[in-house]
GROMACS .gro file of C-alpha atoms in nm:
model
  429
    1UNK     CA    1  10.948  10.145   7.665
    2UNK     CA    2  11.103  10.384   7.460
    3UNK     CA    3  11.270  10.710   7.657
    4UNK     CA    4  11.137  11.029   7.553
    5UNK     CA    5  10.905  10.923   7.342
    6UNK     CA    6  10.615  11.164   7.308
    7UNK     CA    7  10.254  11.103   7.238
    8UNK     CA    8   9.935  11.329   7.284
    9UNK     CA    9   9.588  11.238   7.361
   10UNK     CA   10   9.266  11.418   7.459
   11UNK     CA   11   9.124  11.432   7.787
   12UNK     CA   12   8.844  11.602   7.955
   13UNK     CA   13   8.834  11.817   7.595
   14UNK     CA   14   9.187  11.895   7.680
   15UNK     CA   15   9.524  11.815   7.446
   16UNK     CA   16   9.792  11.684   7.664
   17UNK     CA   17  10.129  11.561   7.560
   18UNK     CA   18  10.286  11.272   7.762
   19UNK     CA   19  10.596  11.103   7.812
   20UNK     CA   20  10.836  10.878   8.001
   21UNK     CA   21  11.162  11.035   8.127
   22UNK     CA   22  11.481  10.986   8.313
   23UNK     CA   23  11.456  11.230   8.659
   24UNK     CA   24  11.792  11.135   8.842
   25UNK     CA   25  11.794  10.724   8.912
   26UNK     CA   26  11.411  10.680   8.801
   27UNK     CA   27  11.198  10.669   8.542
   28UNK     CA   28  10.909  10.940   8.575
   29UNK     CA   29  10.619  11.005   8.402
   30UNK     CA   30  10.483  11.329   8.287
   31UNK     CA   31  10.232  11.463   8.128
   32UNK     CA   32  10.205  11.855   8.013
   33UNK     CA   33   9.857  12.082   7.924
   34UNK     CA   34   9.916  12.179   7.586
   35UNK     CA   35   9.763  12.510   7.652
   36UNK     CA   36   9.868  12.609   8.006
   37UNK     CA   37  10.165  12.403   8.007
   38UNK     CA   38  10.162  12.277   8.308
   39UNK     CA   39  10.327  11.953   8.410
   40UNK     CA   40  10.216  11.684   8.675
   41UNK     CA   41  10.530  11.426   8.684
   42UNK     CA   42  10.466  11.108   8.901
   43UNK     CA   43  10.660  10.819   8.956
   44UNK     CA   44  10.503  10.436   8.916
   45UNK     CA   45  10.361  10.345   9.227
   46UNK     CA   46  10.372  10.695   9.442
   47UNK     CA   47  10.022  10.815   9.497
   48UNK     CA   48  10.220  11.202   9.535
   49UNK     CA   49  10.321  11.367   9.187
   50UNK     CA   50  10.453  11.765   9.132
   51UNK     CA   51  10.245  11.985   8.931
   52UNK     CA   52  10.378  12.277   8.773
   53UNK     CA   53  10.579  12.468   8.506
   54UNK     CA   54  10.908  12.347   8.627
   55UNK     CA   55  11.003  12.182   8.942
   56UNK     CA   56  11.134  12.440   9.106
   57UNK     CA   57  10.818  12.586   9.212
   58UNK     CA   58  10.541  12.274   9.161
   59UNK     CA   59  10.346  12.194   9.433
   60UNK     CA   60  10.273  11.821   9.538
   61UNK     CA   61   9.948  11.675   9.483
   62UNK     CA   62   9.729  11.398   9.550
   63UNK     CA   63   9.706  11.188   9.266
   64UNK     CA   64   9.442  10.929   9.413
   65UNK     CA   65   9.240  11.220   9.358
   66UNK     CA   66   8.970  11.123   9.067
   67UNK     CA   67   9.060  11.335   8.833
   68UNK     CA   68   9.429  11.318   8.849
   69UNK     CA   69   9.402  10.955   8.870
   70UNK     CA   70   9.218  10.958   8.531
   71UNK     CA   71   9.457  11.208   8.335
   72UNK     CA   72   9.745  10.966   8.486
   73UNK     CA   73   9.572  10.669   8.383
   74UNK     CA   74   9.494  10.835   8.066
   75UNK     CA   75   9.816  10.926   8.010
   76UNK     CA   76   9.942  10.591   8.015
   77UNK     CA   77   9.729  10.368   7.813
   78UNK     CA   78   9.795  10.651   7.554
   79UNK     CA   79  10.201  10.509   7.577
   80UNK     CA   80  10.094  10.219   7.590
   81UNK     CA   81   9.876  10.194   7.315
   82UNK     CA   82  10.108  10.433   7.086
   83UNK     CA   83  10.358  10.134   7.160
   84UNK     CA   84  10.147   9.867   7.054
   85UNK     CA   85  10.067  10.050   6.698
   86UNK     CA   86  10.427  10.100   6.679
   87UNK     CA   87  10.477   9.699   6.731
   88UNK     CA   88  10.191   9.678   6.495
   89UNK     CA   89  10.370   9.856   6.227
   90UNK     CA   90  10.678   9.660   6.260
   91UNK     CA   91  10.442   9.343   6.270
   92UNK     CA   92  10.273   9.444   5.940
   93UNK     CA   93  10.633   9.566   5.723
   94UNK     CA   94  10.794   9.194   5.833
   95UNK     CA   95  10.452   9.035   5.721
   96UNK     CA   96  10.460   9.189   5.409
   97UNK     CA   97  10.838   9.145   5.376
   98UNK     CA   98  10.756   8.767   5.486
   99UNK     CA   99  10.492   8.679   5.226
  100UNK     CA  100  10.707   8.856   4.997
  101UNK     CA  101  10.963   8.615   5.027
  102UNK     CA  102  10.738   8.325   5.016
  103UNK     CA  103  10.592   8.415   4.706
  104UNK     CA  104  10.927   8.431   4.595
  105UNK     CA  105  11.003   8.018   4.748
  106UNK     CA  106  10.686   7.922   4.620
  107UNK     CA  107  10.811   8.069   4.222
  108UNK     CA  108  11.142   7.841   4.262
  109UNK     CA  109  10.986   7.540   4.393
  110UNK     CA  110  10.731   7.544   4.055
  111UNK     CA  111  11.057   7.610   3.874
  112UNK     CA  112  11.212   7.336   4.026
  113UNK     CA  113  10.952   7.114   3.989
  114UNK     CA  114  10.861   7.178   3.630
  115UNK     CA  115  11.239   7.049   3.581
  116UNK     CA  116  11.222   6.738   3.794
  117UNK     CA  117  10.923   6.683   3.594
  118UNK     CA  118  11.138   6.714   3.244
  119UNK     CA  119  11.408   6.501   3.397
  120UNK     CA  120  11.171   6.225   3.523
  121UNK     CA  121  11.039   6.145   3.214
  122UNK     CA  122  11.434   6.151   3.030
  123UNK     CA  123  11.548   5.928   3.316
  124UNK     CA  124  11.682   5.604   3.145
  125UNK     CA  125  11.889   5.830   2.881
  126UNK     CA  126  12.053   6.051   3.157
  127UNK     CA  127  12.442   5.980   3.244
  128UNK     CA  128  12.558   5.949   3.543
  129UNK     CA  129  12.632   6.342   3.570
  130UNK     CA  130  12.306   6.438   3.502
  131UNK     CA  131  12.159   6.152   3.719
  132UNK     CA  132  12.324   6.300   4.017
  133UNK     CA  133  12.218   6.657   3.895
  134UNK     CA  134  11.828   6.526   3.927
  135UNK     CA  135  11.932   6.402   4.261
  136UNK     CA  136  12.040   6.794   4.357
  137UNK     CA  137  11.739   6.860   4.212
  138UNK     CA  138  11.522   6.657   4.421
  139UNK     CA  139  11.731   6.805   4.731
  140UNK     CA  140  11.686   7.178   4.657
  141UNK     CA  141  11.364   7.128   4.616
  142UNK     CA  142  11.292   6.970   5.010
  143UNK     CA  143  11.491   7.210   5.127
  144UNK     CA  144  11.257   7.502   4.966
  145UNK     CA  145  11.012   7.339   5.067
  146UNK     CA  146  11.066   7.286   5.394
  147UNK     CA  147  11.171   7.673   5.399
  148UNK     CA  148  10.894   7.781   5.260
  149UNK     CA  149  10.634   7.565   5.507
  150UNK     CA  150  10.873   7.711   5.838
  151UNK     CA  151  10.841   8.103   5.663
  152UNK     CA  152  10.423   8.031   5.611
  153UNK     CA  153  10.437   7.909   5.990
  154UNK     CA  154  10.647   8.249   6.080
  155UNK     CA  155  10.402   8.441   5.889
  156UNK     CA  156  10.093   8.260   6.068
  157UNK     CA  157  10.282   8.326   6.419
  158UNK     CA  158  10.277   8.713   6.295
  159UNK     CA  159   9.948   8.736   6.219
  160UNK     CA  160   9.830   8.577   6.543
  161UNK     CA  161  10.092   8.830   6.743
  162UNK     CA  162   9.956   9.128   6.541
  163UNK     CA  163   9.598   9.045   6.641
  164UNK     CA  164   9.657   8.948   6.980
  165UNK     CA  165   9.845   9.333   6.972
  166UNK     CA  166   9.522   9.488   6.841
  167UNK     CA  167   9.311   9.299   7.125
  168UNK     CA  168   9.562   9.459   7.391
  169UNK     CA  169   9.479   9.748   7.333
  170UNK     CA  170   9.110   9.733   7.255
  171UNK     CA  171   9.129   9.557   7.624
  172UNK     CA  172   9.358   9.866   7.751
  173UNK     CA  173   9.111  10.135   7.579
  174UNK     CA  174   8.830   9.978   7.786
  175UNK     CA  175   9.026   9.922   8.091
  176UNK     CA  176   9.119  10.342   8.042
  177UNK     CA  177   8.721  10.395   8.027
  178UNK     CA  178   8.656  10.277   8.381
  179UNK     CA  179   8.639  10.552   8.673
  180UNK     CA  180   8.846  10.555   8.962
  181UNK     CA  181   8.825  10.199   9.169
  182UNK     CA  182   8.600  10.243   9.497
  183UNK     CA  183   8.582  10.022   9.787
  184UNK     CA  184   8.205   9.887   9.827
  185UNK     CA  185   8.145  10.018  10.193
  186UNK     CA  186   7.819   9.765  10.248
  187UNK     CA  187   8.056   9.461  10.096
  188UNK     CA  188   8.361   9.569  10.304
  189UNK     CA  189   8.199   9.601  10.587
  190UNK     CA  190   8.101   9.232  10.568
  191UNK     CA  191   8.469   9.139  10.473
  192UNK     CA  192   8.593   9.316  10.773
  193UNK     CA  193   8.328   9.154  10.989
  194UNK     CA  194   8.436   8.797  10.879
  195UNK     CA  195   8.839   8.872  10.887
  196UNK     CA  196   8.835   9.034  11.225
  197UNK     CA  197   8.568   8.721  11.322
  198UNK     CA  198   8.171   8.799  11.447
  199UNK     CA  199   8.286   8.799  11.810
  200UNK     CA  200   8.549   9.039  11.815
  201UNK     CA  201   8.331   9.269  11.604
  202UNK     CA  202   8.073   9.208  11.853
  203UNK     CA  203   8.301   9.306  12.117
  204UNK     CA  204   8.424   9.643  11.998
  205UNK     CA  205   8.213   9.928  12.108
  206UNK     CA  206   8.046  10.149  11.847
  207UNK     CA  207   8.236  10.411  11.892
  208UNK     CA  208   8.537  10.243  11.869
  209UNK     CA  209   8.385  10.032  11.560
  210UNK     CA  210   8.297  10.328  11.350
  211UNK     CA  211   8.616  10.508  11.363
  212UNK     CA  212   8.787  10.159  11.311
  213UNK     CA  213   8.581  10.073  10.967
  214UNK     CA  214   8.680  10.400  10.837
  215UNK     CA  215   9.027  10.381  10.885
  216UNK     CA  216   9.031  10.006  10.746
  217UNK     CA  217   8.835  10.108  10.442
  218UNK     CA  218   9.062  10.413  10.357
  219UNK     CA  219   9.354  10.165  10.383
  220UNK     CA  220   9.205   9.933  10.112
  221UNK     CA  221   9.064  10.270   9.890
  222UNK     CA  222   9.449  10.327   9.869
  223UNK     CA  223   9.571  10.023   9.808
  224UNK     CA  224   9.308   9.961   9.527
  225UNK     CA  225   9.449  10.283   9.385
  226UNK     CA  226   9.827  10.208   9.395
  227UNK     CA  227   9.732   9.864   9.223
  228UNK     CA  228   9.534  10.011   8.967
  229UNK     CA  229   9.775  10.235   8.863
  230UNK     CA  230  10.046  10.002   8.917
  231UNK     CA  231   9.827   9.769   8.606
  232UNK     CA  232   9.817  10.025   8.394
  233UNK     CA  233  10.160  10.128   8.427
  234UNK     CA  234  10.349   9.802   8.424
  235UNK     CA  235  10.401   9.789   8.080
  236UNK     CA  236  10.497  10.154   8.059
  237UNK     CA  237  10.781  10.137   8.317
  238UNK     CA  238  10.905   9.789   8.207
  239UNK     CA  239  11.047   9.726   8.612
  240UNK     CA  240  11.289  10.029   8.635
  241UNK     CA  241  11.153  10.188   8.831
  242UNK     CA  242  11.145  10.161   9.217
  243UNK     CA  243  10.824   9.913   9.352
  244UNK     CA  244  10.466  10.037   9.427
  245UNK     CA  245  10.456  10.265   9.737
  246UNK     CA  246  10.165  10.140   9.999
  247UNK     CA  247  10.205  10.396  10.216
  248UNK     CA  248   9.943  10.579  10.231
  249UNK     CA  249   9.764  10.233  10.238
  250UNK     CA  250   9.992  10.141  10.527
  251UNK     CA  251   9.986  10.438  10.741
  252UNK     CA  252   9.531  10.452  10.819
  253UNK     CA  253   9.616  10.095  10.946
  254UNK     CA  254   9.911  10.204  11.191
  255UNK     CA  255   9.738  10.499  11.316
  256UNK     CA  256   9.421  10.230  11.433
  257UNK     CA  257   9.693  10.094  11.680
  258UNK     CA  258   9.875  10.407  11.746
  259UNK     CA  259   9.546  10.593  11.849
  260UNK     CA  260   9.345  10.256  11.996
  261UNK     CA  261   9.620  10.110  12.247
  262UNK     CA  262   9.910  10.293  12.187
  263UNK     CA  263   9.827  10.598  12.321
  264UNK     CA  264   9.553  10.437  12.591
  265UNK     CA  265   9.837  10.271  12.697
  266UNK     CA  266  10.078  10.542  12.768
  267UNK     CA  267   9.785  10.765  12.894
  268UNK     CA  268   9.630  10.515  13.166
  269UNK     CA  269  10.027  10.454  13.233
  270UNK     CA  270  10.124  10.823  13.286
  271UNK     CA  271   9.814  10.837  13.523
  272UNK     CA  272   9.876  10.545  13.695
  273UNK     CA  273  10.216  10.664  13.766
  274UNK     CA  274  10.090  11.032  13.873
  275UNK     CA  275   9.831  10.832  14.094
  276UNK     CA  276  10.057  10.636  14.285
  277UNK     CA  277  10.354  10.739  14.221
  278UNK     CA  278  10.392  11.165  14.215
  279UNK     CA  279  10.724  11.165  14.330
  280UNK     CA  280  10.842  11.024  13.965
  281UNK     CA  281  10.631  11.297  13.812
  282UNK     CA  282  10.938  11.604  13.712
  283UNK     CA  283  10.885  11.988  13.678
  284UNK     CA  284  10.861  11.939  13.285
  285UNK     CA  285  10.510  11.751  13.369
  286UNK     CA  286  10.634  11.384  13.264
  287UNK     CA  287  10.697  11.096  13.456
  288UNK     CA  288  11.027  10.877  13.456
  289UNK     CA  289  11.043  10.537  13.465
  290UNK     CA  290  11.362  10.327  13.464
  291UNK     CA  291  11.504  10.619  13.270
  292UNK     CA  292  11.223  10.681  13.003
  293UNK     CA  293  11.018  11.023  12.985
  294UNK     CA  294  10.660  10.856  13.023
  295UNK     CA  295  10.371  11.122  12.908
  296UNK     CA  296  10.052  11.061  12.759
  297UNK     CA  297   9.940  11.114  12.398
  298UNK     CA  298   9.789  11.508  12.522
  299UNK     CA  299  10.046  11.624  12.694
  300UNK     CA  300  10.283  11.901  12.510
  301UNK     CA  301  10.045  11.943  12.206
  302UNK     CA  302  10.171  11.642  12.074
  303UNK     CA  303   9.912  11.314  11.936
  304UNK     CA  304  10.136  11.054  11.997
  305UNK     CA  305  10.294  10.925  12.255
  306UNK     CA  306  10.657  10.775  12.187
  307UNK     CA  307  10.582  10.429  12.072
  308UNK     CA  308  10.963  10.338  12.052
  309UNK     CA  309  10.978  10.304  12.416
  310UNK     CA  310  10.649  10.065  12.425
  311UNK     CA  311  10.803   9.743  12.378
  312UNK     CA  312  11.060   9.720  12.658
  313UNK     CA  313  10.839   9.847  12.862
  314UNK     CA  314  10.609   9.507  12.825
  315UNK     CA  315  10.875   9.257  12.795
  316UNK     CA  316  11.271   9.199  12.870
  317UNK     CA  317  11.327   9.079  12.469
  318UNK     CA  318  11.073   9.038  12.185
  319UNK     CA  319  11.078   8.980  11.811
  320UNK     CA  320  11.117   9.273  11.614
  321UNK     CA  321  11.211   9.299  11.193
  322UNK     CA  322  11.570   9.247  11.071
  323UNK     CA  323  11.687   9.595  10.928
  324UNK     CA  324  11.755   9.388  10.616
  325UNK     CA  325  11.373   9.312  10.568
  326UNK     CA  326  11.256   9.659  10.590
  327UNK     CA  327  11.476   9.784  10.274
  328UNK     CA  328  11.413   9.454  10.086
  329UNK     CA  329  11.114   9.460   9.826
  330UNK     CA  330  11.014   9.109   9.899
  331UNK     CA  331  11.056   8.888  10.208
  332UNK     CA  332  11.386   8.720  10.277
  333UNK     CA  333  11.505   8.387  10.235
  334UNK     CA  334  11.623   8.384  10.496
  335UNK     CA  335  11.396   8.446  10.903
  336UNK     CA  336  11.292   8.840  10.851
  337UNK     CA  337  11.266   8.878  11.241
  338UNK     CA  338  11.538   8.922  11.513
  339UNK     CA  339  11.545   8.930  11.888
  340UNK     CA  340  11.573   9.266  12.006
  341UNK     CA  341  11.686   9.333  12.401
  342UNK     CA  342  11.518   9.615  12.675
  343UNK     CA  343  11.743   9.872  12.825
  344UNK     CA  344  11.818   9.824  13.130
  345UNK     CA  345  11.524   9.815  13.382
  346UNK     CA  346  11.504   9.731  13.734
  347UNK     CA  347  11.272   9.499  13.860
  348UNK     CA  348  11.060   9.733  14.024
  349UNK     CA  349  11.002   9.931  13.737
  350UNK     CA  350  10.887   9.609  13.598
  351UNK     CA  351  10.661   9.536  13.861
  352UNK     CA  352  10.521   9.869  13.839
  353UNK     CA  353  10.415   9.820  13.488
  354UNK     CA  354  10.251   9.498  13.555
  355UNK     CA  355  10.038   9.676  13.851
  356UNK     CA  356   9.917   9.918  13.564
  357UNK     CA  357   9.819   9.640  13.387
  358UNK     CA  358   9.631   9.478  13.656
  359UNK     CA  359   9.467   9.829  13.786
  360UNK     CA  360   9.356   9.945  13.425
  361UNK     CA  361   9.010   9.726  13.331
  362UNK     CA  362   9.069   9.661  12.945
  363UNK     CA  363   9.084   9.400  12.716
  364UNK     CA  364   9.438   9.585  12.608
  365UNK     CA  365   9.566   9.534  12.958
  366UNK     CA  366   9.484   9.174  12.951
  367UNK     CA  367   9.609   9.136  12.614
  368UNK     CA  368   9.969   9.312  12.684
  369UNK     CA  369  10.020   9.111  12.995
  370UNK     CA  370  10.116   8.884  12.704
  371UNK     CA  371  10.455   9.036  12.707
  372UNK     CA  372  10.668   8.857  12.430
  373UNK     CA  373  10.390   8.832  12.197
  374UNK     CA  374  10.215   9.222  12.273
  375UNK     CA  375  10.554   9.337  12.252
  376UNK     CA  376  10.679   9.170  11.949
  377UNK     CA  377  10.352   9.252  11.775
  378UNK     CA  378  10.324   9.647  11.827
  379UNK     CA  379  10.694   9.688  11.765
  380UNK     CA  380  10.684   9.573  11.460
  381UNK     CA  381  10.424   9.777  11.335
  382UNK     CA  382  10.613  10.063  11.490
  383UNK     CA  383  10.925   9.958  11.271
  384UNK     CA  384  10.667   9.953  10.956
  385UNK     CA  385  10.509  10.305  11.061
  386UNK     CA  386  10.880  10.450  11.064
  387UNK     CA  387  10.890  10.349  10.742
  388UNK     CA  388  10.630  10.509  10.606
  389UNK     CA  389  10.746  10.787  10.798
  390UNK     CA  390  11.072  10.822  10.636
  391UNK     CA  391  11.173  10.884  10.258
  392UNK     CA  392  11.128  10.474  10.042
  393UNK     CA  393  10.858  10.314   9.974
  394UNK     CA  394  10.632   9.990  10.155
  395UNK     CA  395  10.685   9.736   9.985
  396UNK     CA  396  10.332   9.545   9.909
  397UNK     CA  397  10.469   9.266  10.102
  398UNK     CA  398  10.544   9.512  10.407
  399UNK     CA  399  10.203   9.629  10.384
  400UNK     CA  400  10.071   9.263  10.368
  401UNK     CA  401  10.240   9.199  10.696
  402UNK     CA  402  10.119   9.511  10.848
  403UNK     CA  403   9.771   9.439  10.764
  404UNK     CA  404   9.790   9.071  10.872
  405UNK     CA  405   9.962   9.204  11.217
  406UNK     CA  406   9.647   9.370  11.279
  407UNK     CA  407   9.341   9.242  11.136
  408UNK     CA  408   9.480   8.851  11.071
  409UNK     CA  409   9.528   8.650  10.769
  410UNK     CA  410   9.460   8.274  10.705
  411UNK     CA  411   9.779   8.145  10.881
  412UNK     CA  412   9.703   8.405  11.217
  413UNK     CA  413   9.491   8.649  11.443
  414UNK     CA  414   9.524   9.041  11.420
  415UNK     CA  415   9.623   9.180  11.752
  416UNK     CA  416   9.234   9.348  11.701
  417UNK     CA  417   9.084   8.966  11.726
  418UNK     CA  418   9.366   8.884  12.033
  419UNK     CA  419   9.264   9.170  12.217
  420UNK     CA  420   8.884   9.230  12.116
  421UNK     CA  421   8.781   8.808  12.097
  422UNK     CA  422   8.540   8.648  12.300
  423UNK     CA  423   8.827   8.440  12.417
  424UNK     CA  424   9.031   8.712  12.549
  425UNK     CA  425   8.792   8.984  12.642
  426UNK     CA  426   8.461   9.131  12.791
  427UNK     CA  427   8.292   9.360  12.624
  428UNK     CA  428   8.355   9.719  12.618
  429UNK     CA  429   8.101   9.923  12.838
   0.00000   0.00000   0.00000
């Protein structure tokens, strides 16, 4: 893809001008109103893009939104195609330049032959000079004929790329006609149902089950997005630029298990500890616990509890990402995970944990007194959530293992189907 390279196309009724351009270390593409010249400038695979009349003062937006999703979309098949008629004129001036020469071949091998055919019928009278010139003869003529057959064969092989050209981007003009992908709620629904497995969906209540489908279907609205526009834009971008962001696909999925048993979990903790413990509870209104501030998700204003402290608080070592893996695009070689190690706790702190577990009737409970496995599993969706939080993009295969962490894949159970399973739990009142 050519830098700089501007091309204009209608949308909406509107004339816009687009373009790819070098911003810093990345490619970015922009596309400017012709008549409020305004610019929206997004880079492949972000679902946020700046629009404004410089970037000084442009405000972020949302480009899953419809409409900017379109223009983007737009904007792109309109490089894209401009490219392919470009390719198509260079296709058509070596075809003509081709055939050219062929007519040319085809003129000398008549030429030629017309004199093999004069020297044929003189044969017996020739000397031995003009006996090896027929010989020549005979040889120039393969060999233009041979060149001739491999530059009709080139010419065929043109032909075929120029119409398989044409057929791109009648494909990429239809592709550019279709609206923004949705998620079918009624099919998802049943998708979800038969990943997460009848009787774990059976065992979640319905108000934890609404909440739940909506977070899971706004997870796979945005990653339908981010691939659509990473299939459009491909081809534009050519692989300079960094991968396709997931995101905003990742983070509806980690705020299921921050907000489901992240923050129950610290909540029916911090009372537990109040409870039976209120000598650990300080001024400030938290409780301590082998030297960790333990509040629940209210307290302070704030949402969330601190999740960083969850997994040593389950278990003495778990399995958490290599810091390797989280900045890679695509999964090491190599084992991505690592055994990470609890502060310090004493035994009794231990202990006391446990006794929460015990006292607190939940199918979380009995799934964390799991330890290693609870542990490993919720820290390394924290490690994936701090990603998102925090300025690079999730990788698709990041957000693959995210997803399979909590709603399963073919090769494991979710944490949802461990926890919520006939196997492993009663059902909610």
């Amino acid at each position: 893809m050519r830098l700089n390279a501007v091309t204009t196309f209608q949308y909406d009724r509107k004339t816009y001008s687009c373009a790819v351009k070098q911003q810093d270390l990345h490619l970015e593409l922009r596309v400017q109103n012709f008549k409020t010249k305004y610019i929206l400038a997004v880079r492949q695979g972000e679902t946020l893009g700046l629009l404004g009349r410089d970037r000084a003062t442009a405000r972020p937006i949302d480009i899953s939104q419809p409409y900017f999703f379109n223009l983007i979309k737009a904007a792109l098949g309109a490089l894209k195609i401009a490219e392919l008629e470009a390719e198509a004129r260079k296709t058509d001036a070596l075809f003509a330049e081709l055939s050219k020469a062929v007519e040319c071949q085809a003129e000398q091998i008549e030429l030629l032959e017309t004199q093999l055919q004069l020297l044929e019928t003189e044969k017996d009278k020739l000397s031995a000079s003009a006996q090896q010139r027929l010989g020549g003869l005979r040889s120039e003529s393969a060999a233009s004929d041979r060149r001739t057959r491999s530059e009709r064969e080139l010419v065929a092989k043109l032909q075929a790329e120029l119409a398989a050209e044409k057929q791109k981007a009648i494909a990429l003009e239809t592709e550019l006609d279709r609206a923004i992908p949705r998620v079918n709620r009624q099919e998802f629904w049943q998708q979800v149902e038969g990943e997460l497995g009848e009787d774990t969906w059976a065992n979640l209540d319905r108000a934890v089950r609404g909440p739940l489908f909506e977070k899971l279907l706004e997870s796979e609205q945005q990653a339908a997005v981010i691939e659509s526009l990473n299939c459009v834009g491909a081809d534009i971008f050519a692989g300079s630029t960094p991968a396709a962001d997931y995101s905003t696909a990742g983070l509806p999925l980690c705020e299921i298990v921050e907000r489901a048993i992240v923050n129950d979990f610290f909540t029916e903790l911090y009372r537990f500890l109040c409870d039976r413990y209120p000598e650990r509870r300080t001024p400030s209104g938290h409780c301590e616990l082998g030297g960790l501030k333990i509040r629940a998700a209210h307290q302070s204003g704030t949402r969330s509890a601190p999740w960083g402290n969850l997994a040593q608080l389950l278990a003495p070592n778990w399995h958490c990402l290599r810091r390797d893996a989280l900045d890679a695009d695509r999964p090491p070689a190599r084992d991505v995970y690592v055994t990470a190690r609890a502060r310090e706790l004493t035994e009794r702190d231990r202990q006391i944990v446990r006794d929460c577990l015990d006292a607190w009737d939940s199918p979380i409970a009995r799934w964390m007194q799991r330890s290693t496995l609870a542990a490993s599993a919720l820290d390394q969706i924290r490690q994936l959530r701090n990603r998102i939080a925090h300025p690079g993009p999730l990788h698709i295969w990041q957000y693959r293992h995210l997803r399979a962490s909590i709603i399963g894949d073919a090769s494991r159970r979710g944490i949802l189907a461990q926890i919520y399973s006939a196997s492993t739990a009663r059902t909610l009142p």
